[in-house]
C-alpha positions as YAML, in Angstrom:
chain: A
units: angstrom
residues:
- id: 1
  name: UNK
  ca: [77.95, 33.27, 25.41]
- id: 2
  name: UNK
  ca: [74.51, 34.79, 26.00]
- id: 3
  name: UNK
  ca: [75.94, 35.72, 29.86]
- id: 4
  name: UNK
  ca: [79.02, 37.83, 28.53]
- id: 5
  name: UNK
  ca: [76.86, 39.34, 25.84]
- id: 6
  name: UNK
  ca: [74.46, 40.59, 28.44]
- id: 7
  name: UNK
  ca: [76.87, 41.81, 31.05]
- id: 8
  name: UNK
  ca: [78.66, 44.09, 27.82]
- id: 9
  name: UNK
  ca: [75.00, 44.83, 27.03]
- id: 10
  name: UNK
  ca: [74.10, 46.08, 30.58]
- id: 11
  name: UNK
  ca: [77.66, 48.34, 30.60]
- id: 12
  name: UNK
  ca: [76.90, 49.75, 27.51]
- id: 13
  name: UNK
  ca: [73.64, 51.29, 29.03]
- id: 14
  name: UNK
  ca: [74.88, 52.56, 32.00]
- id: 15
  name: UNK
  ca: [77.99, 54.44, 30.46]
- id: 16
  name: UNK
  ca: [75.83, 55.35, 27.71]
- id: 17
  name: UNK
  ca: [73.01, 57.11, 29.85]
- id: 18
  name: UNK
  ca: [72.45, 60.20, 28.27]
- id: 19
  name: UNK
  ca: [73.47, 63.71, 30.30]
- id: 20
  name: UNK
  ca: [72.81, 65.28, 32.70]
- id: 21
  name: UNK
  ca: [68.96, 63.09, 32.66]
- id: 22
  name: UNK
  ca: [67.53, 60.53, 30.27]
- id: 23
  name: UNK
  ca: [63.81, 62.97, 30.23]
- id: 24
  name: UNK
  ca: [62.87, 65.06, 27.26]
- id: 25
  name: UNK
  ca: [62.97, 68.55, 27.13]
- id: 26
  name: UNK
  ca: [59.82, 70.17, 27.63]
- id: 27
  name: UNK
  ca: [59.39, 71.23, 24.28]
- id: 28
  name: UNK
  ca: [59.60, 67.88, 22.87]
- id: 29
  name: UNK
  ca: [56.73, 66.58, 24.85]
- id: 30
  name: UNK
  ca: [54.36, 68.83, 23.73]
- id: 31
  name: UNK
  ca: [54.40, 67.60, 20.02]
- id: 32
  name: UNK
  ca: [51.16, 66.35, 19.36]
- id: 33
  name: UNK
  ca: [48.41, 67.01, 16.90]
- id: 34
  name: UNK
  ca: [46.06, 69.61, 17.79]
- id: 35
  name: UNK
  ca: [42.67, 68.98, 18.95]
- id: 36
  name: UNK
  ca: [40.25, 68.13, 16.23]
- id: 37
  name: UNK
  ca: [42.89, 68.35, 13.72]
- id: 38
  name: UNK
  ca: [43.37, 65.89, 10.78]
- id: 39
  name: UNK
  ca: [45.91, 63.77, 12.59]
- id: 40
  name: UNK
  ca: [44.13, 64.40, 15.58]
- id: 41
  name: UNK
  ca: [41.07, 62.67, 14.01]
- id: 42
  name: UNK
  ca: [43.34, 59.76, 12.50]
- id: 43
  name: UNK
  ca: [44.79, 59.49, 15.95]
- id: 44
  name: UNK
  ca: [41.82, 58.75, 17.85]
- id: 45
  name: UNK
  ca: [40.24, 56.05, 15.17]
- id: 46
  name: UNK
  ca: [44.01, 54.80, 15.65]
- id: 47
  name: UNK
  ca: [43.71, 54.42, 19.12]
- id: 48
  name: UNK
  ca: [40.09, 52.56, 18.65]
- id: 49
  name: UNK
  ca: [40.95, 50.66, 15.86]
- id: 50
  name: UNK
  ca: [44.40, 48.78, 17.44]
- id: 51
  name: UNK
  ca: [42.00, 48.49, 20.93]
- id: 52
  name: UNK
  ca: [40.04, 46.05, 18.83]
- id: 53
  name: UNK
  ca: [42.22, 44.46, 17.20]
- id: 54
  name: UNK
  ca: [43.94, 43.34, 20.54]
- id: 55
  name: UNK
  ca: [40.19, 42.92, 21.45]
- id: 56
  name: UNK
  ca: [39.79, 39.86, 18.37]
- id: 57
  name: UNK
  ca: [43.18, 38.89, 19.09]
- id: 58
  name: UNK
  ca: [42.76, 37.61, 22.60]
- id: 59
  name: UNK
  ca: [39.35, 36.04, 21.75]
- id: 60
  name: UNK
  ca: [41.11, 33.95, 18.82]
- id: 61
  name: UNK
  ca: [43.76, 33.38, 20.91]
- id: 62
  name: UNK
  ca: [45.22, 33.39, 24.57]
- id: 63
  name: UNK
  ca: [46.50, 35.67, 26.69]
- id: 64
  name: UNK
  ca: [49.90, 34.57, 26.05]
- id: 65
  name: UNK
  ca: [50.04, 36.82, 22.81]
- id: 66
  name: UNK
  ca: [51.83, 39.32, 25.50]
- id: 67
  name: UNK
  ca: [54.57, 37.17, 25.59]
- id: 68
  name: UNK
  ca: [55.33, 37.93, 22.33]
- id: 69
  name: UNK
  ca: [57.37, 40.96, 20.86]
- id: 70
  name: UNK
  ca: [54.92, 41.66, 18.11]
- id: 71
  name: UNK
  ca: [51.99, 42.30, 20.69]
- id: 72
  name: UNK
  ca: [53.99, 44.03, 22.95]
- id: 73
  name: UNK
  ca: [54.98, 46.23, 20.33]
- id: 74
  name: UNK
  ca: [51.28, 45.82, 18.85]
- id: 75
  name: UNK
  ca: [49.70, 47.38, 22.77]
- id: 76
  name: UNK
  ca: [52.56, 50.04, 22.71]
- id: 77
  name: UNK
  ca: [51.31, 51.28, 19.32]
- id: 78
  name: UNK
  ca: [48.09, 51.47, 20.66]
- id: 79
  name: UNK
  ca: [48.83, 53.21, 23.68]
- id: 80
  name: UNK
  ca: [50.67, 55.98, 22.39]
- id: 81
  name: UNK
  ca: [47.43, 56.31, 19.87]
- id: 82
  name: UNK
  ca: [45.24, 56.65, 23.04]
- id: 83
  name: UNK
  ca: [48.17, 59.15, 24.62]
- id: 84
  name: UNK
  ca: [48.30, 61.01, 21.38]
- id: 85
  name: UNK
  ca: [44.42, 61.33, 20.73]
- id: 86
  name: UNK
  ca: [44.30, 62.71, 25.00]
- id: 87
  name: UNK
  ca: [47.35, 64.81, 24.92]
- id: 88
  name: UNK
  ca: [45.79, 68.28, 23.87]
- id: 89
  name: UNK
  ca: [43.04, 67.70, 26.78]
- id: 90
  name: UNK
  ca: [45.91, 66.90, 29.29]
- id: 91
  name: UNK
  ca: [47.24, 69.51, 31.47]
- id: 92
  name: UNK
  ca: [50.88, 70.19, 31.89]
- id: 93
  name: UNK
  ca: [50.86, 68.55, 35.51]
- id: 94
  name: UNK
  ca: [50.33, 65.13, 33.70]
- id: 95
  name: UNK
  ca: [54.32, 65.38, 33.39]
- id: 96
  name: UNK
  ca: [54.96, 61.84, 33.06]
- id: 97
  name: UNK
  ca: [52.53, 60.85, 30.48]
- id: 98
  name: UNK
  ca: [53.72, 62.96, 28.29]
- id: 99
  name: UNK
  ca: [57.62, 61.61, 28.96]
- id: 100
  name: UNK
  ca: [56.03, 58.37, 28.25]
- id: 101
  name: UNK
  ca: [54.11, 59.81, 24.92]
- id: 102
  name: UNK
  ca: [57.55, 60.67, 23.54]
- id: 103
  name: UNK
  ca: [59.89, 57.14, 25.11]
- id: 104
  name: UNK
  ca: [57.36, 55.61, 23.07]
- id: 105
  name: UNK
  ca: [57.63, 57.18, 19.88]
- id: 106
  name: UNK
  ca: [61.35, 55.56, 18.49]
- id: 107
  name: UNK
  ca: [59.76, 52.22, 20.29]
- id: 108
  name: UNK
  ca: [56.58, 52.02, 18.44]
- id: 109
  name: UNK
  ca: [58.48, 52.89, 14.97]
- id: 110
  name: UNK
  ca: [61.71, 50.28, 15.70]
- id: 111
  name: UNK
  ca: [59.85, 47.70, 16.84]
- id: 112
  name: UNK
  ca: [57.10, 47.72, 13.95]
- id: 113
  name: UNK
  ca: [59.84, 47.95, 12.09]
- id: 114
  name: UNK
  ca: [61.66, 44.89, 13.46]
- id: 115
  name: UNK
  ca: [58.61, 42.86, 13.45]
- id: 116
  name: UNK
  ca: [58.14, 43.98, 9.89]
- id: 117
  name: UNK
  ca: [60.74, 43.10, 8.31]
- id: 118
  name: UNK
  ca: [62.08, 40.24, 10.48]
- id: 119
  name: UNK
  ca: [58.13, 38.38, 9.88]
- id: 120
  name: UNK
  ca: [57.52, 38.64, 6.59]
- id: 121
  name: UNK
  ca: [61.11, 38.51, 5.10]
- id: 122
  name: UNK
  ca: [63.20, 36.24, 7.71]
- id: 123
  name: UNK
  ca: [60.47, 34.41, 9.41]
- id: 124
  name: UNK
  ca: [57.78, 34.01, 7.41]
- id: 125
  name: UNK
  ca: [59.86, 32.47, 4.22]
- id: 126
  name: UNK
  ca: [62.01, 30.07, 6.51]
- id: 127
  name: UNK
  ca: [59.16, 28.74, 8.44]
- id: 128
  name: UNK
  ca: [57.30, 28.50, 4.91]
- id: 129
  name: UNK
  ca: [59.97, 26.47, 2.82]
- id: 130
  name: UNK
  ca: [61.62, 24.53, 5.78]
- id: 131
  name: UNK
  ca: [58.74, 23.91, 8.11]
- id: 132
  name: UNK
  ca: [56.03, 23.08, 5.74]
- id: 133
  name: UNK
  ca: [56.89, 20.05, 4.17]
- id: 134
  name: UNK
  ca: [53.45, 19.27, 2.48]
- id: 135
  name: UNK
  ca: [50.97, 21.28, 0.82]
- id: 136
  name: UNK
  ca: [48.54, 20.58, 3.35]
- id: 137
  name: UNK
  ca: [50.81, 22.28, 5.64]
- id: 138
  name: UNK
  ca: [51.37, 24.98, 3.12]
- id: 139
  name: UNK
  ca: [47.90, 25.93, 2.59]
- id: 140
  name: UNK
  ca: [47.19, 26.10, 6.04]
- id: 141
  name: UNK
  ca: [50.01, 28.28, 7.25]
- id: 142
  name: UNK
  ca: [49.06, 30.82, 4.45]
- id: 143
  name: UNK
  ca: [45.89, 30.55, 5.33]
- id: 144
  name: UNK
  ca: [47.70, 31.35, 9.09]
- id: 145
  name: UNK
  ca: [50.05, 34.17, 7.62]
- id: 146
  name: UNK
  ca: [46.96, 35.83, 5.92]
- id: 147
  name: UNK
  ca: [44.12, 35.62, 9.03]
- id: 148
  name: UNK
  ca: [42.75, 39.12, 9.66]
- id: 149
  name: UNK
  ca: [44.74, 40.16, 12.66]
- id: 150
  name: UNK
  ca: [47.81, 38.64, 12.03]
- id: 151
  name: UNK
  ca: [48.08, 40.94, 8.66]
- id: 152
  name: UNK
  ca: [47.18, 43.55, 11.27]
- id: 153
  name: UNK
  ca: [50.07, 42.71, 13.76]
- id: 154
  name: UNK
  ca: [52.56, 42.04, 10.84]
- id: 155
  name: UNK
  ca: [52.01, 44.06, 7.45]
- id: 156
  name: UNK
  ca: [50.30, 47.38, 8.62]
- id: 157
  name: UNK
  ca: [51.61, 47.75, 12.10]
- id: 158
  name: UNK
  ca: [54.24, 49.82, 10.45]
- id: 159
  name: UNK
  ca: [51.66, 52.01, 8.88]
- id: 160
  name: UNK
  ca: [50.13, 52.39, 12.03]
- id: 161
  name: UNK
  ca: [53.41, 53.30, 13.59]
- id: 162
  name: UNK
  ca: [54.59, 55.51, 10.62]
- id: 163
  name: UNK
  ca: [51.12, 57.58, 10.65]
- id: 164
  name: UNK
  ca: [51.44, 58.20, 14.35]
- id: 165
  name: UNK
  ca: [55.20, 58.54, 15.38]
- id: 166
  name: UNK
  ca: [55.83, 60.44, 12.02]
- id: 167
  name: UNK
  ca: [53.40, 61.84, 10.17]
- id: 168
  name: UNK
  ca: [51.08, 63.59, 12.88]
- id: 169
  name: UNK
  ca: [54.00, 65.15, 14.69]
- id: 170
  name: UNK
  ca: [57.10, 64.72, 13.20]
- id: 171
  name: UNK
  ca: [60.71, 65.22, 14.56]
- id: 172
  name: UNK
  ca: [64.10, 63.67, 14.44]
- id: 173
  name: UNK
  ca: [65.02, 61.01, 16.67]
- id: 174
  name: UNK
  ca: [67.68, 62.13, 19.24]
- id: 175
  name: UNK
  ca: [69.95, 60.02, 21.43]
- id: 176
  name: UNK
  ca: [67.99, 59.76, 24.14]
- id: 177
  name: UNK
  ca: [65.17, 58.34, 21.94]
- id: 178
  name: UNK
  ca: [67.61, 55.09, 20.62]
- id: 179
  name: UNK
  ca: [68.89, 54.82, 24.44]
- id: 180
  name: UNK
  ca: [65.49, 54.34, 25.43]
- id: 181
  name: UNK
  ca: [64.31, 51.66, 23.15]
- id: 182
  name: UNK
  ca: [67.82, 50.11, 24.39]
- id: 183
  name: UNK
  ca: [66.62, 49.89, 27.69]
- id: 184
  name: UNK
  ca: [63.03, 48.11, 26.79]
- id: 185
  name: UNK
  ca: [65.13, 45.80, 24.41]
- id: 186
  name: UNK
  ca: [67.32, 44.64, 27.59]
- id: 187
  name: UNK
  ca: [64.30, 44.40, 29.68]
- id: 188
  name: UNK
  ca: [62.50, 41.98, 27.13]
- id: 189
  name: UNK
  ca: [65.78, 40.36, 26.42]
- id: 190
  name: UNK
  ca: [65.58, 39.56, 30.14]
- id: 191
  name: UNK
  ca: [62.58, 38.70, 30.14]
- id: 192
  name: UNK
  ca: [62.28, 36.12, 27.29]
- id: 193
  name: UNK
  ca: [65.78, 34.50, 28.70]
- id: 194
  name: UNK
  ca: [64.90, 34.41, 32.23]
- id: 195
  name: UNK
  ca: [61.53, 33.55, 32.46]
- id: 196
  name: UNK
  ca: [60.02, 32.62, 28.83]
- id: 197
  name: UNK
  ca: [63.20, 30.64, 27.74]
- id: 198
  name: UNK
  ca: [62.98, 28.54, 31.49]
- id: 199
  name: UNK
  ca: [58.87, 28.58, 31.39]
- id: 200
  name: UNK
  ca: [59.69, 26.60, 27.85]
- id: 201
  name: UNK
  ca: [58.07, 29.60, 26.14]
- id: 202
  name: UNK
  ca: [60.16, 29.07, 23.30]
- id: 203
  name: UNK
  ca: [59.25, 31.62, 20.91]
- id: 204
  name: UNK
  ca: [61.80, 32.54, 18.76]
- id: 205
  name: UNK
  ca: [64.49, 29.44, 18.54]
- id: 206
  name: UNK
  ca: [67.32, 31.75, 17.04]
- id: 207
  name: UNK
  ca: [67.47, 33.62, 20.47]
- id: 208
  name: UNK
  ca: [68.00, 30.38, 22.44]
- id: 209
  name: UNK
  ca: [70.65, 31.25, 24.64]
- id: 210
  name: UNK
  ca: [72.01, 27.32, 24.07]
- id: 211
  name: UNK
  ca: [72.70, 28.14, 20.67]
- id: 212
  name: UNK
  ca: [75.93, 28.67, 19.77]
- id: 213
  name: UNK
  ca: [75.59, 31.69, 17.69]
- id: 214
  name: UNK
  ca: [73.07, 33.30, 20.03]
- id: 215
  name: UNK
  ca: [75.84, 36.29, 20.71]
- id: 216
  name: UNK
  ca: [75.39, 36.58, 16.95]
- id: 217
  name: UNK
  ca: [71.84, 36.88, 16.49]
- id: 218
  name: UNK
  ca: [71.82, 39.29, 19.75]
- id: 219
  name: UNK
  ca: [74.41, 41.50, 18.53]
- id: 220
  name: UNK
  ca: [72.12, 41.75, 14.94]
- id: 221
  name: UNK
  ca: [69.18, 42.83, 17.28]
- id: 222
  name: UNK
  ca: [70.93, 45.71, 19.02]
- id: 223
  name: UNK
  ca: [72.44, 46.44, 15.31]
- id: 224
  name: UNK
  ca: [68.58, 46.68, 13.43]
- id: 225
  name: UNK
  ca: [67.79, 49.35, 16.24]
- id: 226
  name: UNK
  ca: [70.75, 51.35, 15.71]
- id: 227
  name: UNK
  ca: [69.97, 50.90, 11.86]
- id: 228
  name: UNK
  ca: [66.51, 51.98, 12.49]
- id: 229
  name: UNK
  ca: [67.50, 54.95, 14.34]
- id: 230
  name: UNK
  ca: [69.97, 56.72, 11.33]
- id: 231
  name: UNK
  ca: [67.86, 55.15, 8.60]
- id: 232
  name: UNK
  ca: [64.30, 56.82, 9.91]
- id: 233
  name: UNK
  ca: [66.49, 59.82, 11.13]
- id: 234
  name: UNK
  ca: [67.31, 60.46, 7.30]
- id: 235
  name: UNK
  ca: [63.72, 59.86, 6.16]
- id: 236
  name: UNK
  ca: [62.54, 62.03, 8.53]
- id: 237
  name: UNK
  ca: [64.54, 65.09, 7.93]
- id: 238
  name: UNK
  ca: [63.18, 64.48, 4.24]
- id: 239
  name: UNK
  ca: [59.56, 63.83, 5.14]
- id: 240
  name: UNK
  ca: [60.03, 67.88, 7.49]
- id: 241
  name: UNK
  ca: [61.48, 69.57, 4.55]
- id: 242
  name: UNK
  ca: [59.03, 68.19, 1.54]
- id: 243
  name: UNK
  ca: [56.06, 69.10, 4.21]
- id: 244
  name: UNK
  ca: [57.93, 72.77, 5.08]
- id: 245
  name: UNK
  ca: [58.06, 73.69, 1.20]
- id: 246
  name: UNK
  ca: [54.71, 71.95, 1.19]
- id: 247
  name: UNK
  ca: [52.86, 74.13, 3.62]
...
């Protein structure tokens, strides 16, 4: 199943492509907080703050918390912090940093928002009741759940991603912006079936392409991106008009 779901997957891309080019206009890319501003400010601790907290991570743990999609999404956020905080110093001829200042923004908020809401209401609560038979076992995977950069990588990396993607330059998503994070999905869908999945990396069970259902649980993927994309569209155009009347 997994091969016909990513051969549909793969066609769906390519006729999808946006028109006439997948880059953002030039006006798009130059939405960033100005220098020394509030955001600008917020931005920059941002950018320092999610540097260390990769920092602690590796020295608690290994590098193999790149394998994962919640540190991949974690360095992202922290990256387009760094790209944010640099942007009004740049100048134009620094083209493609700024196209990859705004491909990240959707990607940042979706996949905070996936890792979200897939941790600490799918995840977390299975792994809890099913997997931890004992109270010793209980205790110590709280304990787990709970450790300082783990709340980090799973409760406020939404914050994080909200504050930056939204709040210090807001816009509406467009098509190109869902496309995008399309693309990086496939490529880490690749990624964790062709080389984690084989290296016996298995990370996340459900998305064992053995499974029998595993057409089911990618097709839910793809559909909590396009839910992402309409349900922070319509928050957004909320969040512009409250801060219009605002200001």
């Amino acid at each position: 199943m997994a091969p016909i779901f990513l051969v549909t997957y793969v066609a769906t891309i390519i006729y999808t492509k946006p028109q006439p080019t997948i880059e953002f206009d030039y006006e798009l890319t130059r939405l960033f907080p100005d220098a020394y501003s509030t955001c600008w400010y917020y931005n920059l601790i941002g950018f320092l703050w999610t540097l260390f907290i990769l920092h602690t991570s590796l020295k608690e743990m290994t590098p193999t918390i790149f394998l994962s999609y919640t540190y991949q999404s974690w360095t992202a956020i922290c990256i387009r912090h760094g790209i944010s905080a640099a942007a009004p110093f740049l100048p134009s001829s620094y083209y493609m940093l700024f196209q990859i200042h705004e491909i990240l923004r959707f990607h940042c908020l979706v996949t905070a928002t996936v890792t979200f809401t897939l941790w600490n209401f799918a995840l977390m609560p299975v792994i809890y009741v099913k997997g931890c038979n004992t109270d010793i076992k209980k205790k110590k995977f709280i304990k787990f759940f709970f450790g300082f950069n783990l709340v980090q990588a799973h409760l406020l990396n939404i914050v994080y991603a909200i504050l930056n993607t939204i709040v210090s330059s807001p816009r509406r998503f467009i098509v190109t912006d869902l496309w995008c994070s399309m693309v990086t999905l496939l490529a880490y869908t690749l990624f964790y079936l062709l080389f984690m999945d084989r290296m016996g990396a298995h990370f996340y069970p459900v998305f064992s392409p053995r499974a029998h259902w595993c057409i089911l649980t990618y097709s839910a993927c793809v559909g909590c991106y396009v839910a992402t994309y309409f349900g922070w569209n319509k928050l957004i155009s909320k969040f512009i008009v409250t801060s219009a009347i605002a200001s």
